[in-house]
Amino acid sequence: MFDPKAEAMSRDERAALQRHRLWGLVDRLLVAGGLQAGRLREAGVKGGADVTLAELHRLPFTTKQDLWDHYPLGMLAVPRDQVVAVHGSTGTRGRPTLVGYTRADLDLWAAMCARSLACAGATELSTVHNAYGYGLFTGGMGIHQGAVALGATVVPMSGGMTERQVRMIADLRPDVLTCTPAYALRLAEAAAEAGADLSSLEAGVFGAEPWSEELRAAIEAALPLKAMDIYGLSEIIGPGVATECLEQNGLHVNEDHFIVEAVDPATGEPVAEGAPGELVFSTPTKQALPLLRYRTGDLASLAHGECNCGRTLVRMSKIMGRVDDMLVVRGVNVYPSEVERVLLGTGLVAPHYQLVLDRRKPEHTGLLVACEAAGEGAEEAAARLVQAVQAELGLTADVRVLPAGTVPRVEIGKAVRVVTWESGPAPLPGLG
Ligand code: DLL
C-alpha cells in the first residue's frame, strides 16, 4: 500500500477523521461565501459543528449545472492566485467543465494516484507506460504525477500514435499499462499485427469510461496482464478517486478524502447498502474547488466489509452507466454497458462494438448493434446475438456483424459507444 495507515485504518478511526475533515470543509465553504455557502445557510448550517456524518444526507447537493452556471472558475474557494493548475473535461458530449487546483490539491491528487497504482501492484521499481491523454483531461497528468509520487518510472506517452506506443512497450518493457480499456484493446490489436512482444506487462489500470467484466476478460485474453479498474472525475480531482486492488472485487474509494454516498437518482434519498444508486462525493480536504455532496450522475453500489488486500476503504462496484446515458428503445430502458455484457458474454464477437440509435423515423427509435465476429460465421452469430439481447435485456435490436476492422477504434480520448443516426448516410459502413 502507498499509505497503509490511511488505507487500512479501522472504520471508527476513519469516521472520526472524516467527521473532523467535514467540519473543516463546511467552515471553509461558509467563509468562502458563494453558492455553496448560501445553500448551507439556507439549510440552517452556521458552522461545521452543526454537521454530522450521519446527517450528511440532509445537506444540499452540488451539480454539474452549478459548475456550468459559474463557468469558468466561479466556484473557487481560494483566491485566484493560489490556483496553480486547471484541468477539466472538454465536454465532447456537453459543455466544458473546468476545475482549479492549488499546490496542495496537486499533492493530494498525486498521492491518490500513487495509491491507485500501488493498489494494482506497482512499486518504485515499476515502469508505468501512461497512455492516458495529456492535456486538459485529467487522465494523463494525474497518473503521471501518481507514478512520480510512487517513485516509479513513468513513460508519458499520451494517447495516439499506436505503432510507436507498441514499440516503446516492447523496448522499455514496462510492467504497468495505464489507458482507457478501449485503448488497451487497440494496443493489443496493433501489437498482434506488428508481432511485438508485450510480455513485460503485468498490470493494467484502466478507466475513464464504463467497461464490463466481459470486457475485462477480453483485455486479459488479449494482453498478458491483470486488468484493474480506476475511477474518477475532474470535478472531484480526476483519476484516483477509487481503484480496484488485485482482488478485482470492487474499487476502493479513497474515502478519507472523498466521502461517498449512493442516492436514488430520482429522489436524492440514500439507497440501502449494496443497492445501486447515483454516487455523490464530498471533498473535505480539497482547497481550490471543494465540493459538498456533488452528484456525479454515475451509477454504482457501495459495500463495506473486509477485503483480502487489507484495505478497509469502502468499495464501489464497477460503474453500471451514467444516469443520462440510459437508452430508451421501444420503451425498454438499458445502459450501453448492459448491451456490452450480453454481446461479449456470448463469446461470438470481438470486443469492438458500437450502438447506433436509429432516429431516422420520428415515430420510433431503433437500436442497431454494430460489431465484429470473434471467429467465422457472421450471419449465424448475428441471429444468436439478436436472441441473446432479446432474452437478457428484453430489447429488440438489429445486430450487424461487420467485417473485422469496420467498427472505429479509439486512438485518443474516450470510446464512443453510442452514436445517433438522424438522417443521411449510415454512421458506419455496412449498416445501410
Ligand atoms: O475520466 C478521470 C479519469 C481519468 C478516471 C483516467 C480514470 C482514469 P472526466 O473526464 O471528468 O474524468 O470524466 C469523468 O468518466 O463521471 C464517469 O462517468 C466516467 N468514468 C471515469 N472513470 C470511470 C470508470 C475522468 N472506471 C466521468 N468506469 C465519470 C466508468 C468512468 N466510468
Coordinates of C-alpha atoms and ligand atoms in Angstrom, one line a residue:
M1 CA 0.0 0.0 0.0
F2 CA 1.2 3.5 -0.7
D3 CA -0.3 4.8 2.6
P4 CA -1.1 1.8 4.8
K5 CA -2.1 4.0 7.8
A6 CA -4.8 5.7 5.8
E7 CA -5.8 2.8 3.6
A8 CA -6.1 0.2 6.4
M9 CA -7.2 2.2 9.4
S10 CA -10.2 1.0 11.4
R11 CA -13.6 2.2 10.2
D12 CA -14.2 4.0 13.5
E13 CA -10.9 5.8 13.2
R14 CA -11.7 6.8 9.7
A15 CA -15.2 8.0 10.6
A16 CA -13.6 10.3 13.2
L17 CA -11.2 11.6 10.7
Q18 CA -14.0 12.2 8.1
R19 CA -16.1 14.0 10.7
H20 CA -13.3 16.3 11.6
R21 CA -12.5 17.0 8.0
L22 CA -16.1 17.5 7.1
W23 CA -16.4 20.2 9.7
G24 CA -13.4 21.9 8.3
L25 CA -14.9 21.7 4.8
V26 CA -18.2 23.3 5.9
D27 CA -16.4 26.0 7.8
R28 CA -14.2 26.8 4.7
L29 CA -17.2 26.9 2.4
L30 CA -19.1 29.3 4.7
V31 CA -16.1 31.6 4.9
A32 CA -15.5 31.5 1.2
G33 CA -19.1 32.6 0.6
G34 CA -20.8 32.0 -2.8
L35 CA -23.2 29.3 -3.9
Q36 CA -22.4 26.5 -1.5
A37 CA -22.2 28.8 1.5
G38 CA -25.6 30.3 0.6
R39 CA -27.2 26.8 0.3
L40 CA -25.6 25.7 3.6
R41 CA -27.1 28.8 5.4
E42 CA -30.5 28.1 3.8
A43 CA -30.3 24.6 5.3
G44 CA -29.7 26.2 8.7
V45 CA -26.0 25.3 8.9
K46 CA -24.0 28.0 10.7
G47 CA -20.7 26.2 11.2
G48 CA -19.0 22.8 10.7
A49 CA -20.0 21.7 14.2
D50 CA -23.7 21.7 13.1
V51 CA -22.9 18.8 10.7
T52 CA -22.6 15.1 11.4
L53 CA -21.7 12.2 9.0
A54 CA -25.0 10.5 9.8
E55 CA -26.9 13.7 8.8
L56 CA -24.7 14.4 5.8
H57 CA -27.6 13.3 3.5
R58 CA -29.7 16.2 4.7
L59 CA -27.2 18.8 3.3
P60 CA -27.7 20.4 -0.1
F61 CA -26.3 18.8 -3.3
T62 CA -24.0 20.5 -5.8
T63 CA -24.3 19.6 -9.5
K64 CA -22.6 19.9 -12.8
Q65 CA -25.1 22.6 -13.7
D66 CA -23.7 24.7 -10.8
L67 CA -20.2 24.4 -12.3
W68 CA -21.6 25.4 -15.7
D69 CA -23.5 28.3 -14.2
H70 CA -20.3 29.6 -12.7
Y71 CA -18.1 28.8 -15.7
P72 CA -15.1 29.1 -16.0
L73 CA -13.9 29.2 -12.4
G74 CA -16.6 30.9 -10.4
M75 CA -16.8 28.4 -7.6
L76 CA -13.3 28.6 -6.4
A77 CA -12.9 28.7 -2.6
V78 CA -9.4 30.2 -2.6
P79 CA -8.1 33.5 -4.2
R80 CA -7.3 33.0 -7.9
D81 CA -3.5 33.4 -7.3
Q82 CA -3.4 30.2 -5.3
V83 CA -4.6 28.2 -8.3
V84 CA -1.5 26.5 -9.9
A85 CA -3.3 24.3 -12.5
V86 CA -6.5 24.0 -14.3
H87 CA -7.9 20.8 -15.8
G88 CA -11.4 19.6 -16.8
S89 CA -13.4 17.8 -19.3
T90 CA -13.6 19.2 -22.7
G91 CA -17.3 18.4 -22.9
T92 CA -17.4 16.4 -26.1
R93 CA -21.0 15.4 -25.0
G94 CA -21.9 18.7 -23.3
R95 CA -20.3 21.9 -22.1
P96 CA -16.8 22.0 -20.8
T97 CA -16.3 21.8 -17.1
L98 CA -13.1 23.4 -15.6
V99 CA -11.6 22.8 -12.2
G100 CA -8.7 24.5 -10.4
Y101 CA -6.0 23.0 -8.2
T102 CA -3.8 24.6 -5.5
R103 CA -0.4 23.2 -4.9
A104 CA -1.8 21.1 -2.0
D105 CA -4.5 19.8 -4.3
L106 CA -1.9 18.6 -6.8
D107 CA 0.0 16.9 -4.0
L108 CA -3.2 15.2 -2.8
W109 CA -4.0 14.1 -6.4
A110 CA -0.6 12.7 -6.8
A111 CA -0.9 10.7 -3.6
M112 CA -4.3 9.4 -4.6
C113 CA -3.0 8.2 -8.0
A114 CA 0.1 6.7 -6.3
R115 CA -2.4 4.8 -4.1
S116 CA -4.2 3.6 -7.2
L117 CA -1.0 2.4 -8.9
A118 CA 0.1 0.6 -5.8
C119 CA -3.3 -0.9 -5.5
A120 CA -2.7 -2.6 -8.8
G121 CA 0.7 -3.9 -7.6
A122 CA 3.0 -1.1 -8.9
T123 CA 6.1 -0.3 -6.8
E124 CA 9.0 2.2 -7.0
L125 CA 10.6 -0.5 -9.2
S126 CA 7.8 -0.3 -11.8
T127 CA 7.8 1.3 -15.2
V128 CA 4.4 2.8 -16.0
H129 CA 3.5 3.3 -19.7
N130 CA 1.0 6.1 -19.4
A131 CA -1.2 6.2 -22.5
Y132 CA -4.0 8.4 -21.0
G133 CA -4.2 11.7 -22.8
Y134 CA -2.1 14.6 -21.5
G135 CA -3.7 18.0 -21.5
L136 CA -6.8 19.4 -20.0
F137 CA -8.1 15.8 -19.5
T138 CA -7.1 14.7 -16.0
G139 CA -6.0 11.1 -17.0
G140 CA -2.5 11.8 -18.3
M141 CA -1.2 14.3 -15.8
G142 CA -3.0 12.6 -12.9
I143 CA -1.4 9.2 -13.4
H144 CA 1.9 10.8 -14.3
Q145 CA 2.1 12.6 -11.0
G146 CA 1.0 9.5 -9.2
A147 CA 3.7 7.4 -10.8
V148 CA 6.3 10.1 -9.8
A149 CA 5.0 10.2 -6.2
L150 CA 5.2 6.4 -6.0
G151 CA 8.8 6.6 -7.2
A152 CA 8.2 4.5 -10.3
T153 CA 9.4 5.4 -13.8
V154 CA 6.8 7.0 -15.9
V155 CA 6.7 6.9 -19.7
P156 CA 4.5 9.9 -20.7
M157 CA 3.1 8.5 -24.0
S158 CA -0.3 10.2 -24.0
G159 CA -2.9 8.8 -26.5
G160 CA -2.5 8.0 -30.2
M161 CA 0.4 7.1 -32.5
T162 CA -0.3 3.5 -31.6
E163 CA 2.5 1.9 -33.6
R164 CA 5.0 3.9 -31.7
Q165 CA 3.4 3.0 -28.4
V166 CA 3.7 -0.6 -29.2
R167 CA 7.4 -0.2 -30.0
M168 CA 8.0 1.7 -26.8
I169 CA 6.4 -1.1 -24.7
A170 CA 8.5 -3.7 -26.5
D171 CA 11.7 -1.6 -26.0
L172 CA 11.2 -0.2 -22.4
R173 CA 9.4 -3.3 -21.0
P174 CA 7.0 -1.5 -18.6
D175 CA 5.2 -3.7 -16.1
V176 CA 2.2 -1.3 -15.8
L177 CA 0.0 0.0 -18.6
T178 CA -2.4 2.9 -17.9
C179 CA -5.0 3.9 -20.5
T180 CA -8.7 3.6 -21.3
P181 CA -9.9 0.0 -21.6
A182 CA -10.8 0.5 -25.3
Y183 CA -7.3 1.8 -26.0
A184 CA -5.8 -1.2 -24.2
L185 CA -7.6 -3.4 -26.8
R186 CA -6.4 -1.2 -29.6
L187 CA -2.8 -1.6 -28.4
A188 CA -3.3 -5.3 -28.1
E189 CA -4.6 -5.5 -31.7
A190 CA -1.7 -3.3 -33.0
A191 CA 0.9 -5.4 -31.1
A192 CA -0.5 -8.6 -32.6
E193 CA -0.3 -7.1 -36.1
A194 CA 3.3 -6.0 -35.5
G195 CA 4.3 -9.2 -33.8
A196 CA 5.5 -7.1 -30.9
D197 CA 6.4 -8.6 -27.6
L198 CA 4.4 -7.1 -24.7
S199 CA 5.2 -9.8 -22.2
S200 CA 6.6 -7.4 -19.7
L201 CA 3.2 -6.1 -18.8
E202 CA 1.8 -7.4 -15.5
A203 CA -1.0 -4.9 -14.6
G204 CA -3.3 -2.5 -16.3
V205 CA -5.0 0.4 -14.6
F206 CA -7.9 1.2 -16.9
G207 CA -10.7 3.7 -16.5
A208 CA -12.3 7.0 -17.6
E209 CA -15.2 5.1 -19.3
P210 CA -17.5 2.2 -18.4
W211 CA -16.3 -1.3 -19.1
S212 CA -17.9 -4.6 -18.2
E213 CA -16.5 -7.8 -16.6
E214 CA -16.8 -9.3 -20.1
L215 CA -14.6 -6.5 -21.5
R216 CA -12.1 -7.2 -18.7
A217 CA -12.0 -10.8 -19.8
A218 CA -11.4 -9.7 -23.4
I219 CA -8.5 -7.5 -22.3
E220 CA -6.9 -10.1 -20.1
A221 CA -7.1 -12.6 -23.0
A222 CA -5.5 -10.1 -25.4
L223 CA -2.7 -8.8 -23.1
P224 CA -0.6 -10.7 -20.6
L225 CA -1.8 -8.6 -17.7
K226 CA -4.3 -8.3 -14.9
A227 CA -6.7 -5.5 -15.6
M228 CA -7.8 -3.2 -12.8
D229 CA -10.5 -0.5 -12.9
I230 CA -9.8 3.1 -11.8
Y231 CA -12.5 5.6 -11.4
G232 CA -12.5 9.4 -11.0
L233 CA -13.9 12.6 -12.4
S234 CA -12.4 16.0 -12.9
E235 CA -14.9 17.7 -10.6
I236 CA -13.7 15.6 -7.6
I237 CA -10.0 15.5 -8.5
G238 CA -9.5 13.3 -11.6
P239 CA -8.3 9.7 -11.6
G240 CA -7.6 8.3 -8.1
V241 CA -11.0 8.7 -6.5
A242 CA -11.3 4.8 -6.4
T243 CA -9.4 1.8 -7.7
E244 CA -9.5 -1.9 -7.7
C245 CA -6.9 -3.9 -5.9
L246 CA -5.5 -7.2 -7.2
E247 CA -8.6 -8.9 -5.8
Q248 CA -10.6 -7.3 -8.6
N249 CA -13.7 -7.2 -6.4
G250 CA -14.8 -3.6 -6.2
L251 CA -13.0 -0.3 -6.3
H252 CA -11.6 1.0 -3.0
V253 CA -12.8 4.6 -2.6
N254 CA -10.2 6.9 -1.0
E255 CA -12.9 7.9 1.4
D256 CA -10.6 9.7 3.8
H257 CA -10.5 12.4 1.1
F258 CA -13.7 11.7 -0.9
I259 CA -16.7 10.9 1.3
V260 CA -19.0 8.8 -0.8
E261 CA -22.8 8.2 -0.7
A262 CA -25.1 6.4 -3.1
V263 CA -28.6 8.0 -3.6
D264 CA -31.7 7.3 -5.6
P265 CA -31.3 9.4 -8.7
A266 CA -35.0 10.2 -8.7
T267 CA -35.5 11.2 -5.1
G268 CA -32.0 12.0 -4.0
E269 CA -32.5 9.9 -0.9
P270 CA -29.8 7.4 0.3
V271 CA -30.2 3.9 -1.0
A272 CA -29.5 0.8 1.1
E273 CA -26.0 -0.6 1.3
G274 CA -25.4 -2.8 -1.7
A275 CA -28.2 -1.3 -3.8
P276 CA -27.3 0.6 -7.0
G277 CA -27.5 4.4 -6.7
E278 CA -26.0 7.6 -8.0
L279 CA -22.6 8.3 -6.5
V280 CA -22.3 11.6 -4.5
F281 CA -19.0 12.8 -3.3
S282 CA -17.8 15.4 -0.8
T283 CA -14.2 16.5 -0.9
P284 CA -13.3 17.5 2.7
T285 CA -9.6 18.1 2.0
K286 CA -9.6 19.8 -1.3
Q287 CA -8.8 23.5 -1.4
A288 CA -9.4 25.3 -4.7
L289 CA -12.7 23.6 -5.6
P290 CA -14.1 21.8 -2.5
L291 CA -17.5 20.3 -3.2
L292 CA -20.2 19.3 -0.8
R293 CA -22.4 16.4 -2.0
Y294 CA -21.5 16.6 -5.7
R295 CA -23.9 14.5 -7.8
T296 CA -21.8 12.5 -10.3
G297 CA -24.6 11.0 -12.4
D298 CA -22.6 7.7 -12.2
L299 CA -24.4 4.6 -11.0
A300 CA -22.8 2.0 -8.7
S301 CA -23.4 0.3 -5.4
L302 CA -21.3 0.6 -2.3
A303 CA -20.2 -2.2 0.0
H304 CA -18.3 -2.1 3.3
G305 CA -16.7 -5.2 4.6
E306 CA -13.3 -6.7 4.6
C307 CA -11.1 -7.1 1.5
N308 CA -8.4 -9.7 1.4
C309 CA -5.9 -7.0 0.4
G310 CA -6.2 -5.5 3.9
R311 CA -7.7 -2.1 2.8
T312 CA -10.6 -1.1 4.9
L313 CA -11.8 1.6 2.4
V314 CA -15.4 1.1 1.2
R315 CA -15.7 -0.5 -2.2
M316 CA -17.9 0.7 -5.1
S317 CA -19.0 -1.7 -7.8
K318 CA -17.9 -1.1 -11.4
I319 CA -19.9 1.8 -12.8
M320 CA -23.1 0.5 -14.5
G321 CA -23.6 3.6 -16.5
R322 CA -24.4 7.3 -16.2
V323 CA -27.9 8.4 -15.3
D324 CA -28.0 10.4 -18.5
D325 CA -26.7 7.6 -20.7
M326 CA -29.7 5.4 -20.4
L327 CA -31.0 4.4 -23.8
V328 CA -34.8 4.1 -24.2
V329 CA -35.5 1.8 -27.1
R330 CA -39.2 1.0 -27.8
G331 CA -40.0 1.5 -24.1
V332 CA -37.1 -0.6 -22.8
N333 CA -34.5 1.1 -20.7
V334 CA -31.0 -0.1 -21.0
Y335 CA -27.4 1.1 -20.3
P336 CA -24.8 0.6 -23.0
S337 CA -22.7 -1.4 -20.6
E338 CA -25.5 -4.0 -20.3
V339 CA -25.5 -4.5 -24.0
E340 CA -21.7 -4.8 -23.9
R341 CA -22.1 -7.5 -21.2
V342 CA -24.5 -9.5 -23.3
L343 CA -22.6 -9.2 -26.6
L344 CA -19.2 -10.1 -25.2
G345 CA -20.7 -12.7 -22.9
T346 CA -21.8 -14.8 -25.9
G347 CA -18.2 -15.2 -27.0
L348 CA -19.3 -14.7 -30.6
V349 CA -18.0 -11.2 -31.1
A350 CA -14.7 -9.3 -30.8
P351 CA -14.6 -6.6 -28.1
H352 CA -15.2 -3.8 -30.6
Y353 CA -18.8 -2.6 -31.0
Q354 CA -20.9 0.5 -31.4
L355 CA -24.5 1.1 -30.7
V356 CA -26.4 3.1 -33.3
L357 CA -29.6 4.8 -32.3
D358 CA -31.6 4.9 -35.5
R359 CA -33.7 8.0 -35.3
R360 CA -34.5 8.4 -39.0
K361 CA -38.2 7.7 -38.4
P362 CA -39.5 10.2 -35.9
E363 CA -42.2 7.8 -34.6
H364 CA -39.7 5.3 -33.1
T365 CA -36.0 4.9 -32.2
G366 CA -34.4 1.7 -33.3
L367 CA -31.2 0.1 -32.0
L368 CA -28.6 -1.1 -34.4
V369 CA -25.7 -3.0 -32.9
A370 CA -22.5 -2.9 -35.0
C371 CA -19.9 -5.5 -34.0
E372 CA -17.3 -7.8 -35.4
A373 CA -17.2 -11.6 -35.3
A374 CA -14.7 -13.3 -33.0
G375 CA -14.4 -16.1 -35.5
E376 CA -16.2 -17.4 -38.5
G377 CA -20.0 -17.4 -39.3
A378 CA -21.1 -13.8 -39.1
E379 CA -24.7 -14.5 -40.1
E380 CA -25.3 -17.2 -37.6
A381 CA -23.6 -15.0 -34.9
A382 CA -26.0 -12.1 -35.8
A383 CA -29.1 -14.3 -35.3
R384 CA -27.8 -15.6 -32.0
L385 CA -26.9 -12.2 -30.7
V386 CA -30.3 -10.8 -31.6
Q387 CA -31.8 -13.7 -29.5
A388 CA -29.4 -13.1 -26.6
V389 CA -30.1 -9.3 -26.4
Q390 CA -33.8 -10.1 -26.5
A391 CA -33.7 -12.8 -23.9
E392 CA -31.4 -11.0 -21.4
L393 CA -32.5 -7.4 -21.8
G394 CA -35.9 -7.7 -23.4
L395 CA -34.6 -5.5 -26.2
T396 CA -35.3 -5.8 -29.9
A397 CA -32.1 -4.9 -31.7
D398 CA -30.9 -5.3 -35.2
V399 CA -27.4 -6.8 -34.9
R400 CA -24.9 -6.4 -37.8
V401 CA -21.8 -8.5 -37.6
L402 CA -19.4 -6.5 -39.8
P403 CA -16.0 -7.3 -41.4
A404 CA -13.0 -7.1 -39.0
G405 CA -11.8 -3.5 -38.6
T406 CA -15.1 -1.8 -39.5
V407 CA -16.0 -0.6 -36.0
P408 CA -14.0 2.6 -35.4
R409 CA -11.1 2.0 -32.9
V410 CA -10.5 4.8 -30.4
E411 CA -7.0 6.2 -30.6
I412 CA -7.4 9.3 -28.5
G413 CA -9.9 10.1 -25.8
K414 CA -12.8 8.1 -24.6
A415 CA -14.6 5.3 -26.5
V416 CA -17.7 6.4 -28.3
R417 CA -20.1 3.6 -27.7
V418 CA -23.3 5.2 -28.8
V419 CA -23.9 7.2 -32.0
T420 CA -27.1 8.6 -33.4
W421 CA -28.3 8.2 -36.9
E422 CA -30.7 11.1 -37.7
S423 CA -30.5 11.2 -41.5
G424 CA -28.1 10.8 -44.4
P425 CA -25.6 8.0 -44.8
A426 CA -25.0 5.4 -42.1
P427 CA -22.5 6.4 -39.4
L428 CA -20.7 3.1 -40.1
P429 CA -20.2 1.3 -43.4
G430 CA -22.3 -1.9 -43.7
L431 CA -25.3 -0.6 -41.8
G432 CA -27.4 0.8 -44.7
Ligands
DLL1 O1 -12.3 10.4 -16.8 C1 -10.9 10.9 -14.9 C2 -10.2 9.6 -15.1 C3 -9.1 9.5 -15.9 C4 -10.7 8.4 -14.5 C5 -8.4 8.3 -16.1 C6 -10.0 7.2 -14.7 C7 -8.8 7.2 -15.4 P1 -13.6 13.1 -16.6 O2 -13.1 13.3 -18.0 O3 -14.1 14.3 -15.9 O4 -12.6 12.4 -15.7 O5 -14.8 12.1 -16.7 C8 -15.5 11.6 -15.6 O6 -16.0 9.5 -16.7 O7 -18.2 10.8 -14.2 C9 -17.7 8.7 -15.3 O8 -18.9 8.9 -16.0 C10 -16.6 8.3 -16.3 N1 -15.6 7.4 -15.7 C11 -14.4 7.7 -15.2 N2 -13.8 6.5 -14.7 C12 -14.7 5.5 -15.0 C13 -14.7 4.1 -14.7 C14 -12.0 11.2 -15.9 N3 -13.6 3.5 -14.2 C15 -16.5 10.6 -16.0 N4 -15.8 3.4 -15.1 C16 -17.2 10.0 -14.7 C17 -16.8 4.0 -15.7 C18 -15.8 6.1 -15.6 N5 -16.9 5.3 -15.9

